[in-house]
Tab-separated table of C-alpha atoms (C1' of nucleotides) in Angstrom:
chain	number	residue	atom	x	y	z
A	792	MET	CA	0.000	0.000	0.000
A	793	SER	CA	2.964	2.337	0.643
A	794	ARG	CA	2.004	5.945	1.130
A	795	PRO	CA	-1.447	6.723	-0.217
A	796	THR	CA	-1.156	10.463	0.320
A	797	LYS	CA	0.877	13.192	-1.397
A	798	HIS	CA	-1.731	14.226	-3.961
A	799	ASP	CA	-0.951	11.764	-6.679
A	800	PRO	CA	-1.947	13.407	-9.983
A	801	GLU	CA	-1.817	10.061	-11.831
A	802	ARG	CA	-4.407	10.808	-14.484
A	803	GLY	CA	-6.270	13.985	-13.742
A	804	ASP	CA	-7.836	15.076	-10.497
A	805	ALA	CA	-10.307	13.103	-8.438
A	806	ARG	CA	-13.326	14.839	-9.903
A	807	THR	CA	-12.407	13.993	-13.478
A	808	ARG	CA	-11.518	10.439	-12.570
A	809	LEU	CA	-14.908	10.024	-10.930
A	810	LEU	CA	-16.623	11.445	-13.987
A	811	GLU	CA	-14.743	9.054	-16.256
A	812	ALA	CA	-15.518	6.130	-13.986
A	813	ALA	CA	-19.182	7.095	-14.074
A	814	ARG	CA	-19.098	7.309	-17.857
A	815	ASP	CA	-17.665	3.809	-18.157
A	816	ILE	CA	-19.590	2.028	-15.413
A	817	VAL	CA	-22.991	3.662	-15.769
A	818	ARG	CA	-23.004	2.898	-19.475
A	819	THR	CA	-22.763	-0.818	-18.828
A	820	GLN	CA	-24.659	-1.150	-15.547
A	821	GLY	CA	-27.020	1.769	-15.481
A	822	PHE	CA	-27.182	4.587	-12.964
A	823	ALA	CA	-29.169	2.972	-10.166
A	824	ALA	CA	-27.125	-0.223	-10.230
A	825	THR	CA	-23.900	1.735	-9.861
A	826	SER	CA	-22.990	2.437	-6.262
A	827	VAL	CA	-20.964	5.326	-4.973
A	828	ASP	CA	-18.475	2.893	-3.486
A	829	GLN	CA	-17.997	1.211	-6.848
A	830	LEU	CA	-17.363	4.574	-8.454
A	831	CYS	CA	-14.831	5.491	-5.791
A	832	ARG	CA	-13.044	2.165	-6.151
A	833	ALA	CA	-12.821	2.541	-9.926
A	834	ALA	CA	-11.620	6.127	-9.682
A	835	GLY	CA	-9.159	5.298	-6.935
A	836	VAL	CA	-10.560	7.821	-4.491
A	837	THR	CA	-12.308	7.600	-1.162
A	838	LYS	CA	-15.868	8.399	-0.309
A	839	GLY	CA	-14.785	11.594	1.334
A	840	ALA	CA	-13.417	12.807	-1.974
A	841	PHE	CA	-16.629	11.843	-3.738
A	842	PHE	CA	-18.872	13.866	-1.469
A	843	HIS	CA	-16.412	16.711	-1.457
A	844	HIS	CA	-16.864	17.123	-5.223
A	845	PHE	CA	-20.509	16.098	-5.544
A	846	ALA	CA	-23.309	16.913	-3.154
A	847	SER	CA	-25.073	13.652	-3.910
A	848	LYS	CA	-25.108	10.702	-6.261
A	849	GLU	CA	-27.714	12.547	-8.311
A	850	ALA	CA	-25.378	15.538	-8.635
A	851	LEU	CA	-22.715	13.173	-9.972
A	852	GLY	CA	-25.236	11.989	-12.545
A	853	VAL	CA	-25.906	15.540	-13.676
A	854	ALA	CA	-22.193	16.300	-13.858
A	855	ALA	CA	-21.552	13.094	-15.790
A	856	ALA	CA	-24.164	14.095	-18.368
A	857	GLU	CA	-22.583	17.528	-18.688
A	858	TYR	CA	-19.111	16.021	-18.967
A	859	TRP	CA	-20.456	13.703	-21.647
A	860	ALA	CA	-21.926	16.606	-23.590
A	861	GLU	CA	-18.628	18.441	-23.330
A	862	THR	CA	-16.402	15.624	-24.586
A	863	ALA	CA	-18.879	14.669	-27.301
A	864	GLY	CA	-19.033	18.306	-28.332
A	865	THR	CA	-15.313	18.508	-29.020
A	866	LEU	CA	-15.283	15.065	-30.653
A	867	PHE	CA	-17.928	16.016	-33.191
A	868	SER	CA	-16.961	19.632	-33.728
A	869	THR	CA	-13.440	18.567	-34.723
A	870	ALA	CA	-14.583	15.632	-36.876
A	871	PRO	CA	-13.670	15.726	-40.575
A	872	TYR	CA	-17.211	15.584	-41.969
A	873	HIS	CA	-17.522	19.356	-41.614
A	874	ASP	CA	-15.083	19.798	-44.511
A	875	HIS	CA	-17.546	18.820	-47.242
A	876	ALA	CA	-18.673	21.686	-49.430
A	877	ASP	CA	-22.238	20.423	-49.914
A	878	PRO	CA	-24.332	20.683	-46.729
A	879	LEU	CA	-26.040	17.362	-47.516
A	880	ASP	CA	-22.624	15.727	-47.693
A	881	ARG	CA	-21.905	17.105	-44.256
A	882	VAL	CA	-25.103	15.556	-42.900
A	883	LEU	CA	-24.390	12.218	-44.576
A	884	GLY	CA	-20.800	12.521	-43.391
A	885	TYR	CA	-22.068	12.852	-39.842
A	886	VAL	CA	-24.026	9.610	-40.231
A	887	ASP	CA	-20.956	7.886	-41.668
A	888	PHE	CA	-18.918	9.164	-38.753
A	889	ARG	CA	-21.434	7.766	-36.269
A	890	ARG	CA	-21.401	4.486	-38.169
A	891	GLU	CA	-17.646	4.208	-37.881
A	892	ILE	CA	-17.792	4.630	-34.136
A	893	ILE	CA	-20.092	1.641	-33.761
A	894	ALA	CA	-17.664	-1.222	-33.437
A	895	GLY	CA	-16.066	-3.377	-30.817
A	896	ASP	CA	-17.314	-3.426	-27.266
A	897	ILE	CA	-20.897	-2.296	-26.748
A	898	GLY	CA	-20.042	-0.558	-23.500
A	899	GLU	CA	-17.726	1.747	-25.402
A	900	PHE	CA	-19.813	3.125	-28.261
A	901	THR	CA	-23.216	3.405	-26.615
A	902	CYS	CA	-24.567	6.625	-25.202
A	903	LEU	CA	-24.350	7.540	-21.534
A	904	VAL	CA	-27.121	10.105	-21.581
A	905	GLY	CA	-29.488	7.819	-23.478
A	906	THR	CA	-28.956	5.152	-20.871
A	907	MET	CA	-29.417	7.510	-17.953
A	908	THR	CA	-32.521	9.074	-19.462
A	909	GLN	CA	-34.378	5.766	-19.312
A	910	GLU	CA	-33.803	5.338	-15.613
A	911	ALA	CA	-33.880	8.894	-14.422
A	912	TYR	CA	-36.568	10.652	-16.437
A	913	ALA	CA	-39.147	10.258	-13.692
A	914	SER	CA	-37.100	9.799	-10.535
A	915	HIS	CA	-34.310	12.331	-11.076
A	916	PRO	CA	-35.574	15.423	-12.920
A	917	ALA	CA	-32.194	17.128	-12.737
A	918	ILE	CA	-30.520	14.225	-14.536
A	919	ARG	CA	-33.300	14.101	-17.097
A	920	GLU	CA	-32.795	17.776	-17.870
A	921	ALA	CA	-29.031	17.413	-18.247
A	922	CYS	CA	-29.508	14.401	-20.539
A	923	ALA	CA	-32.118	16.222	-22.608
A	924	ALA	CA	-29.749	19.155	-23.041
A	925	ALA	CA	-26.948	16.826	-24.130
A	926	ILE	CA	-29.121	15.055	-26.690
A	927	PHE	CA	-30.958	18.006	-28.171
A	928	ASP	CA	-28.008	20.388	-28.143
A	929	HIS	CA	-26.070	17.788	-30.066
A	930	ALA	CA	-28.952	17.329	-32.496
A	931	ALA	CA	-29.056	21.091	-32.963
A	932	THR	CA	-25.548	21.036	-34.420
A	933	LEU	CA	-27.024	19.262	-37.458
A	934	GLU	CA	-29.807	21.743	-38.081
A	935	PRO	CA	-27.878	24.403	-40.041
A	936	ASP	CA	-26.605	21.817	-42.532
A	937	ILE	CA	-30.045	20.237	-42.868
A	938	ALA	CA	-31.635	23.628	-43.422
A	939	ALA	CA	-28.985	24.563	-45.986
A	940	ALA	CA	-29.460	21.264	-47.818
A	941	MET	CA	-33.215	21.843	-47.927
A	942	LYS	CA	-32.781	25.336	-49.254
A	943	ALA	CA	-30.223	24.281	-51.874
A	944	ARG	CA	-32.667	21.715	-53.225
A	945	GLY	CA	-35.795	23.766	-52.779
A	946	ILE	CA	-37.330	21.233	-50.425
A	947	VAL	CA	-40.266	22.481	-48.410
A	948	GLY	CA	-41.429	19.201	-46.881
A	949	GLU	CA	-43.881	18.961	-44.044
A	950	TRP	CA	-40.982	18.250	-41.692
A	951	THR	CA	-38.531	20.669	-40.098
A	952	PRO	CA	-34.749	20.594	-39.726
A	953	THR	CA	-35.300	20.282	-35.989
A	954	SER	CA	-37.456	17.184	-36.273
A	955	LEU	CA	-35.112	15.519	-38.762
A	956	ALA	CA	-32.112	16.248	-36.561
A	957	ALA	CA	-33.976	14.771	-33.598
A	958	HIS	CA	-34.885	11.760	-35.707
A	959	THR	CA	-31.226	10.997	-36.382
A	960	GLN	CA	-30.691	10.842	-32.654
A	961	ALA	CA	-33.720	8.632	-32.169
A	962	VAL	CA	-32.393	6.163	-34.721
A	963	LEU	CA	-28.994	6.111	-33.044
A	964	GLN	CA	-30.432	5.664	-29.553
A	965	GLY	CA	-32.724	2.918	-30.773
A	966	ALA	CA	-29.879	1.253	-32.622
A	967	PHE	CA	-27.910	1.123	-29.382
A	968	ILE	CA	-30.782	-0.595	-27.597
A	969	LEU	CA	-31.061	-3.209	-30.332
A	970	ALA	CA	-27.312	-3.769	-30.277
A	971	LYS	CA	-27.454	-4.330	-26.536
A	972	ALA	CA	-30.419	-6.683	-26.842
A	973	ALA	CA	-28.834	-8.683	-29.651
A	974	ASP	CA	-25.401	-8.380	-28.066
A	975	ASP	CA	-24.149	-7.511	-31.527
A	976	PRO	CA	-23.244	-4.117	-33.020
A	977	ALA	CA	-24.199	-5.312	-36.524
A	978	VAL	CA	-27.887	-4.623	-36.003
A	979	ALA	CA	-27.048	-1.052	-34.995
A	980	ILE	CA	-25.017	-0.558	-38.153
A	981	ASP	CA	-27.937	-1.826	-40.229
A	982	SER	CA	-30.192	0.800	-38.695
A	983	VAL	CA	-27.688	3.555	-39.346
A	984	ASP	CA	-27.572	2.401	-42.963
A	985	HIS	CA	-31.365	2.709	-43.123
A	986	LEU	CA	-31.053	6.213	-41.698
A	987	LYS	CA	-28.550	7.183	-44.369
A	988	ARG	CA	-30.807	5.719	-47.040
A	989	TYR	CA	-33.710	7.767	-45.704
A	990	LEU	CA	-31.704	10.977	-45.818
A	991	THR	CA	-30.556	10.233	-49.334
A	992	LEU	CA	-34.091	9.489	-50.529
A	993	LEU	CA	-35.461	12.540	-48.746
A	994	PHE	CA	-33.078	14.917	-50.459
A	995	GLN	CA	-33.002	13.296	-53.862
A	996	THR	CA	-36.793	13.466	-54.153
A	997	PRO	CA	-37.584	15.881	-56.973
A	998	SER	CA	-41.158	16.472	-55.835
A	999	LYS	CA	-42.154	17.122	-52.270
A	1000	GLY	CA	-42.980	13.487	-51.762
A	1001	ARG	CA	-46.267	13.917	-49.994
A	1002	THR	CA	-47.044	10.943	-47.816
A	1003	THR	CA	-49.170	12.030	-44.937
B	560	MET	CA	-58.748	-5.946	7.310
B	561	SER	CA	-61.405	-8.553	8.070
B	562	ARG	CA	-60.384	-12.072	7.212
B	563	PRO	CA	-57.247	-12.122	5.068
B	564	THR	CA	-57.405	-15.820	4.363
B	565	LYS	CA	-59.646	-17.941	2.118
B	566	HIS	CA	-57.704	-17.463	-1.122
B	567	ASP	CA	-58.928	-14.087	-2.203
B	568	PRO	CA	-58.806	-13.934	-6.034
B	569	GLU	CA	-59.293	-10.140	-6.069
B	570	ARG	CA	-57.665	-9.319	-9.398
B	571	GLY	CA	-55.783	-12.308	-10.629
B	572	ASP	CA	-53.359	-14.358	-8.634
B	573	ALA	CA	-50.322	-12.989	-6.869
B	574	ARG	CA	-47.992	-13.902	-9.702
B	575	THR	CA	-49.923	-11.927	-12.301
B	576	ARG	CA	-50.317	-8.963	-9.979
B	577	LEU	CA	-46.561	-8.922	-9.398
B	578	LEU	CA	-45.933	-9.074	-13.142
B	579	GLU	CA	-48.284	-6.160	-13.732
B	580	ALA	CA	-46.701	-4.165	-10.931
B	581	ALA	CA	-43.286	-4.831	-12.451
B	582	ARG	CA	-44.527	-3.708	-15.852
B	583	ASP	CA	-45.773	-0.409	-14.448
B	584	ILE	CA	-43.026	0.390	-11.973
B	585	VAL	CA	-39.982	-0.813	-13.875
B	586	ARG	CA	-41.048	1.210	-16.898
B	587	THR	CA	-40.864	4.448	-14.946
B	588	GLN	CA	-38.055	3.705	-12.486
B	589	GLY	CA	-35.942	1.074	-14.164
B	590	PHE	CA	-35.197	-2.422	-12.963
B	591	ALA	CA	-32.375	-1.774	-10.528
B	592	ALA	CA	-34.151	1.111	-8.844
B	593	THR	CA	-37.218	-1.016	-8.201
B	594	SER	CA	-37.018	-2.981	-4.969
B	595	VAL	CA	-38.720	-6.266	-4.271
B	596	ASP	CA	-40.533	-4.657	-1.356
B	597	GLN	CA	-41.894	-1.943	-3.597
B	598	LEU	CA	-43.167	-4.536	-6.039
B	599	CYS	CA	-44.832	-6.470	-3.228
B	600	ARG	CA	-46.470	-3.342	-1.842
B	601	ALA	CA	-47.843	-2.402	-5.257
B	602	ALA	CA	-49.096	-5.901	-5.946
B	603	GLY	CA	-50.565	-6.256	-2.476
B	604	VAL	CA	-48.621	-9.402	-1.661
B	605	THR	CA	-45.938	-10.278	0.818
B	606	LYS	CA	-42.320	-11.046	0.259
B	607	GLY	CA	-43.043	-14.664	0.931
B	608	ALA	CA	-45.389	-14.747	-2.020
B	609	PHE	CA	-42.829	-13.033	-4.208
B	610	PHE	CA	-40.126	-15.585	-3.580
B	611	HIS	CA	-42.632	-18.372	-3.814
B	612	HIS	CA	-43.365	-17.449	-7.424
B	613	PHE	CA	-39.944	-16.174	-8.460
B	614	ALA	CA	-36.594	-17.608	-7.486
B	615	SER	CA	-34.972	-14.182	-7.519
B	616	LYS	CA	-35.488	-10.603	-8.563
B	617	GLU	CA	-33.719	-11.444	-11.804
B	618	ALA	CA	-36.214	-14.261	-12.458
B	619	LEU	CA	-39.018	-11.738	-12.016
B	620	GLY	CA	-37.329	-9.584	-14.633
B	621	VAL	CA	-37.232	-12.480	-17.080
B	622	ALA	CA	-40.868	-13.349	-16.390
B	623	ALA	CA	-41.887	-9.705	-16.796
B	624	ALA	CA	-40.226	-9.592	-20.218
B	625	GLU	CA	-42.027	-12.785	-21.239
B	626	TYR	CA	-45.332	-11.469	-19.916
B	627	TRP	CA	-44.738	-8.286	-21.882
B	628	ALA	CA	-44.074	-10.241	-25.070
B	629	GLU	CA	-47.241	-12.226	-24.491
B	630	THR	CA	-49.591	-9.279	-23.949
B	631	ALA	CA	-47.981	-7.303	-26.775
B	632	GLY	CA	-48.351	-10.321	-29.007
B	633	THR	CA	-52.118	-10.473	-28.567
B	634	LEU	CA	-52.431	-6.675	-28.816
B	635	PHE	CA	-50.738	-6.533	-32.197
B	636	SER	CA	-52.030	-9.789	-33.653
B	637	THR	CA	-55.606	-8.636	-33.105
B	638	ALA	CA	-54.994	-5.074	-34.338
B	639	PRO	CA	-56.963	-3.900	-37.384
B	640	TYR	CA	-53.997	-3.085	-39.615
B	641	HIS	CA	-53.809	-6.717	-40.742
B	642	ASP	CA	-57.022	-6.246	-42.735
B	643	HIS	CA	-55.429	-4.239	-45.537
B	644	ALA	CA	-55.184	-6.065	-48.824
B	645	ASP	CA	-51.861	-4.528	-49.882
B	646	PRO	CA	-48.925	-5.775	-47.771
B	647	LEU	CA	-47.344	-2.306	-47.819
B	648	ASP	CA	-50.562	-0.887	-46.383
B	649	ARG	CA	-50.293	-3.439	-43.594
B	650	VAL	CA	-46.763	-2.289	-42.812
B	651	LEU	CA	-47.751	1.378	-42.913
B	652	GLY	CA	-50.848	0.490	-40.889
B	653	TYR	CA	-48.589	-0.993	-38.234
B	654	VAL	CA	-46.668	2.269	-38.029
B	655	ASP	CA	-49.923	4.210	-37.777
B	656	PHE	CA	-51.053	1.878	-35.022
B	657	ARG	CA	-47.838	2.444	-33.087
B	658	ARG	CA	-48.253	6.179	-33.599
B	659	GLU	CA	-51.734	6.130	-32.117
B	660	ILE	CA	-50.502	4.427	-28.988
B	661	ILE	CA	-48.013	7.213	-28.299
B	662	ALA	CA	-50.066	9.642	-26.259
B	663	GLY	CA	-50.719	10.614	-22.694
B	664	ASP	CA	-48.444	9.515	-19.908
B	665	ILE	CA	-44.937	8.484	-20.920
B	666	GLY	CA	-44.884	5.680	-18.397
B	667	GLU	CA	-47.781	4.058	-20.188
B	668	PHE	CA	-46.724	3.888	-23.824
B	669	THR	CA	-42.999	3.241	-23.500
B	670	CYS	CA	-41.483	-0.185	-23.784
B	671	LEU	CA	-40.633	-2.336	-20.786
B	672	VAL	CA	-38.154	-4.551	-22.568
B	673	GLY	CA	-36.347	-1.624	-24.158
B	674	THR	CA	-35.910	-0.078	-20.734
B	675	MET	CA	-34.741	-3.297	-19.118
B	676	THR	CA	-32.319	-4.042	-21.941
B	677	GLN	CA	-30.339	-0.898	-21.202
B	678	GLU	CA	-29.746	-1.818	-17.592
B	679	ALA	CA	-29.502	-5.562	-17.813
B	680	TYR	CA	-27.655	-6.342	-21.011
B	681	ALA	CA	-24.357	-6.796	-19.234
B	682	SER	CA	-25.338	-7.574	-15.644
B	683	HIS	CA	-28.288	-9.927	-16.177
B	684	PRO	CA	-27.799	-12.091	-19.278
B	685	ALA	CA	-31.068	-13.941	-18.703
B	686	ILE	CA	-33.036	-10.688	-18.772
B	687	ARG	CA	-31.140	-9.525	-21.829
B	688	GLU	CA	-32.070	-12.706	-23.657
B	689	ALA	CA	-35.740	-12.454	-22.735
B	690	CYS	CA	-35.813	-8.806	-23.855
B	691	ALA	CA	-34.056	-9.637	-27.108
B	692	ALA	CA	-36.605	-12.360	-27.821
B	693	ALA	CA	-39.470	-9.968	-27.111
B	694	ILE	CA	-38.060	-7.291	-29.423
B	695	PHE	CA	-36.928	-9.428	-32.342
B	696	ASP	CA	-39.861	-11.824	-32.273
B	697	HIS	CA	-42.141	-8.815	-32.477
B	698	ALA	CA	-40.088	-7.387	-35.334
B	699	ALA	CA	-40.344	-10.730	-37.103
B	700	THR	CA	-44.120	-10.368	-37.336
B	701	LEU	CA	-43.509	-7.553	-39.844
B	702	GLU	CA	-41.183	-9.497	-42.113
B	703	PRO	CA	-43.752	-11.395	-44.204
B	704	ASP	CA	-45.568	-8.185	-45.115
B	705	ILE	CA	-42.310	-6.399	-45.891
B	706	ALA	CA	-41.146	-9.288	-48.059
B	707	ALA	CA	-44.493	-9.398	-49.853
B	708	ALA	CA	-44.412	-5.648	-50.464
B	709	MET	CA	-40.895	-5.925	-51.876
B	710	LYS	CA	-41.890	-8.743	-54.181
B	711	ALA	CA	-45.054	-6.982	-55.342
B	712	ARG	CA	-42.981	-3.982	-56.390
B	713	GLY	CA	-39.991	-5.876	-57.664
B	714	ILE	CA	-37.682	-4.259	-55.132
B	715	VAL	CA	-34.342	-5.963	-54.655
B	716	GLY	CA	-32.601	-3.375	-52.493
B	717	GLU	CA	-29.395	-4.024	-50.613
B	718	TRP	CA	-31.418	-4.329	-47.413
B	719	THR	CA	-33.410	-7.304	-46.121
B	720	PRO	CA	-36.908	-7.582	-44.637
B	721	THR	CA	-35.241	-8.566	-41.368
B	722	SER	CA	-33.093	-5.452	-41.185
B	723	LEU	CA	-35.977	-3.157	-42.100
B	724	ALA	CA	-38.232	-4.776	-39.509
B	725	ALA	CA	-35.489	-4.326	-36.914
B	726	HIS	CA	-35.079	-0.724	-38.008
B	727	THR	CA	-38.725	0.026	-37.245
B	728	GLN	CA	-38.116	-1.178	-33.715
B	729	ALA	CA	-34.961	0.891	-33.426
B	730	VAL	CA	-36.848	4.025	-34.419
B	731	LEU	CA	-39.587	3.290	-31.884
B	732	GLN	CA	-37.150	2.559	-29.071
B	733	GLY	CA	-35.169	5.692	-29.860
B	734	ALA	CA	-38.346	7.735	-30.081
B	735	PHE	CA	-39.248	6.609	-26.567
B	736	ILE	CA	-35.881	7.741	-25.242
B	737	LEU	CA	-36.275	11.162	-26.827
B	738	ALA	CA	-39.808	11.458	-25.450
B	739	LYS	CA	-38.514	10.677	-21.984
B	740	ALA	CA	-35.652	13.149	-22.325
B	741	ALA	CA	-37.894	15.921	-23.637
B	742	ASP	CA	-40.702	14.878	-21.305
B	743	ASP	CA	-42.982	15.212	-24.320
B	744	PRO	CA	-44.499	12.521	-26.558
B	745	ALA	CA	-44.556	14.921	-29.524
B	746	VAL	CA	-40.926	14.301	-30.416
B	747	ALA	CA	-41.626	10.565	-30.529
B	748	ILE	CA	-44.534	11.099	-32.894
B	749	ASP	CA	-42.293	13.172	-35.158
B	750	SER	CA	-39.827	10.307	-35.400
B	751	VAL	CA	-42.569	7.820	-36.191
B	752	ASP	CA	-43.694	10.163	-38.970
B	753	HIS	CA	-40.157	10.147	-40.350
B	754	LEU	CA	-40.220	6.356	-40.216
B	755	LYS	CA	-43.450	6.234	-42.189
B	756	ARG	CA	-42.022	8.680	-44.709
B	757	TYR	CA	-38.963	6.469	-45.096
B	758	LEU	CA	-41.083	3.388	-45.737
B	759	THR	CA	-43.193	5.252	-48.262
B	760	LEU	CA	-40.141	6.558	-50.110
B	761	LEU	CA	-38.467	3.162	-50.023
B	762	PHE	CA	-41.374	1.413	-51.670
B	763	GLN	CA	-42.348	4.129	-54.113
B	764	THR	CA	-38.834	4.250	-55.534
B	765	PRO	CA	-39.032	3.061	-59.137
B	766	SER	CA	-35.318	2.308	-59.404
B	767	LYS	CA	-33.371	0.477	-56.756
B	768	GLY	CA	-32.194	3.753	-55.274
B	769	ARG	CA	-28.563	2.886	-54.807
B	770	THR	CA	-27.004	4.944	-52.089
B	771	THR	CA	-24.235	2.994	-50.488
C	1390	DA	C1'	-67.935	-41.148	-0.159
C	1391	DC	C1'	-64.320	-40.169	2.659
C	1392	DA	C1'	-59.962	-40.024	5.045
C	1393	DT	C1'	-55.348	-38.974	4.001
C	1394	DA	C1'	-51.357	-37.420	1.801
C	1395	DA	C1'	-48.990	-34.292	-0.930
C	1396	DA	C1'	-48.501	-30.265	-3.556
C	1397	DT	C1'	-49.281	-25.488	-4.004
C	1398	DA	C1'	-49.924	-20.790	-2.401
C	1399	DC	C1'	-48.969	-17.616	0.798
C	1400	DC	C1'	-47.395	-15.197	5.136
C	1401	DG	C1'	-44.180	-12.105	7.776
C	1402	DA	C1'	-40.296	-12.015	10.932
C	1403	DC	C1'	-35.643	-12.092	10.350
C	1404	DC	C1'	-30.556	-11.948	8.495
C	1405	DG	C1'	-26.151	-10.254	6.894
C	1406	DG	C1'	-24.465	-7.135	3.784
C	1407	DT	C1'	-24.730	-2.792	1.228
C	1408	DT	C1'	-26.528	1.674	0.494
C	1409	DG	C1'	-26.124	6.880	0.205
C	1410	DG	C1'	-24.683	10.101	3.182
C	1411	DT	C1'	-22.209	12.524	7.390
C	1412	DA	C1'	-18.708	14.025	10.787
C	1413	DT	C1'	-14.200	14.587	11.806
C	1414	DT	C1'	-9.497	14.662	10.840
C	1415	DT	C1'	-5.351	15.316	7.992
C	1416	DA	C1'	-2.623	16.882	4.191
C	1417	DT	C1'	-1.602	20.155	0.481
C	1418	DA	C1'	-1.501	24.756	-2.185
C	1419	DC	C1'	-1.043	29.528	-2.356
D	1149	DG	C1'	-2.676	30.823	7.792
D	1150	DT	C1'	-6.374	29.808	5.612
D	1151	DA	C1'	-9.049	27.755	1.918
D	1152	DT	C1'	-9.245	23.541	-0.638
D	1153	DA	C1'	-8.812	18.626	-1.259
D	1154	DA	C1'	-8.866	14.304	0.336
D	1155	DA	C1'	-8.722	10.384	3.882
D	1156	DT	C1'	-10.932	7.752	7.699
D	1157	DA	C1'	-14.451	6.211	10.481
D	1158	DC	C1'	-19.003	5.688	11.049
D	1159	DC	C1'	-24.292	5.420	10.716
D	1160	DA	C1'	-29.219	4.339	10.104
D	1161	DA	C1'	-32.032	2.752	6.440
D	1162	DC	C1'	-32.707	-0.387	3.131
D	1163	DC	C1'	-31.499	-4.276	0.156
D	1164	DG	C1'	-32.308	-9.162	-1.743
D	1165	DG	C1'	-33.066	-13.315	0.105
D	1166	DT	C1'	-34.171	-17.094	3.827
D	1167	DC	C1'	-36.963	-19.689	6.757
D	1168	DG	C1'	-40.439	-21.918	9.611
D	1169	DG	C1'	-44.913	-22.126	9.448
D	1170	DT	C1'	-50.102	-22.115	7.884
D	1171	DA	C1'	-54.055	-22.345	4.778
D	1172	DT	C1'	-56.023	-24.247	0.664
D	1173	DT	C1'	-56.374	-27.161	-3.259
D	1174	DT	C1'	-55.636	-31.467	-5.602
D	1175	DA	C1'	-54.538	-36.381	-6.046
D	1176	DT	C1'	-55.027	-40.999	-4.226
D	1177	DG	C1'	-56.216	-45.268	-1.759
D	1178	DT	C1'	-60.044	-47.839	-0.090
DNA sequence: ACATAAATACCGACCGGTTGGTATTTATAC
DNA sequence: GTATAAATACCAACCGGTCGGTATTTATGT
């Protein structure tokens, strides 16, 4: 055990390590099934440190959602799909980028805030709000490109950029659930392919494509 | 309290009441956050009865998923959308039927097995399997109509009836997550509308609509 | 028809371990 | 020296699960 003290920086401070532990463990076990002790063990800190940084387990959940939104924000804002000249290519490039991420271990590509939403939407309003912000703020980053693609092609469909952006997130979240159920990422990739096909059909339609 | 004995049938036996309590409570709180005591209180039975009918809390989770699959099975097999002559109309009728269900309280139209999958896929393999069966067996009921619609229109796309059926479930599951996050069923309805639009575009396409 | 045996269904007190959270102390940084 | 960060010790409530027992239904032997 040697000397446990001396403020060992190791990898980041205690708060960040707890947030990263939450990201990894909550994604595979869920929020309720993850105990504070387990988080502390994984982060290599004591309970005292936990409750120094977070007022409660719920507060940790909120912070984890915010941390998730932050890291995802930089991941996607620096991704290469923004380089395409055509706005539709940027949207399709986003879907391709999401598709690439889906591989390997399920606990590593699935979405923390989607998982937490399911458990916390009724019992922990603060967590629900933080998750909603993470999801819909991320969706909002797609709206300008969708709107530009609509304008460029003169599309005036009965749907809005907001609802289409939200739909992309719904497909992704649902794909994650199916991948977890099937214990196989392939089914998630199939759904993302269907999403890309939808976007392509939507924007290649010469007429308005009335359906409803 | 009067006389508690004499095998009071009230509303179904203890097992069914526990299953119904699980369906209602787990959908809003999640599996891990729902205690056995809470289930017993809601079902009006004692802990002794619980562990008489179920070997463990996990076994209750498996049984709840199976019960869900059973009740959903009768709900959808007796639904009116099967009456359409055109197989595509049956598929679109299914989507309409799902759309109609999405209304009112979120805890009442969301999916038990989708919720449980998120929490249990890694920690409770038996629950994961039961949820997977519920989801994919339900999806499979759409495959014959999808296949018939493809054949009727001579569509030989790069996708399969199985993957499209699974995709419908992904959209629904994702729509539920977004509804929970936004605390508003409207966003779920929007996604279902996008799904219907996708199906319509897919099957009205004269060419194969190569995209990938 | 009836006594008896054996399942089945259910009850509720109880157990050891874990839970989220607190109080107090100790080390570090500026 | 004082604010911040972290460690230690501790707690009452709650957790899933057990257990000995009782009531009721069903099967069986005569």
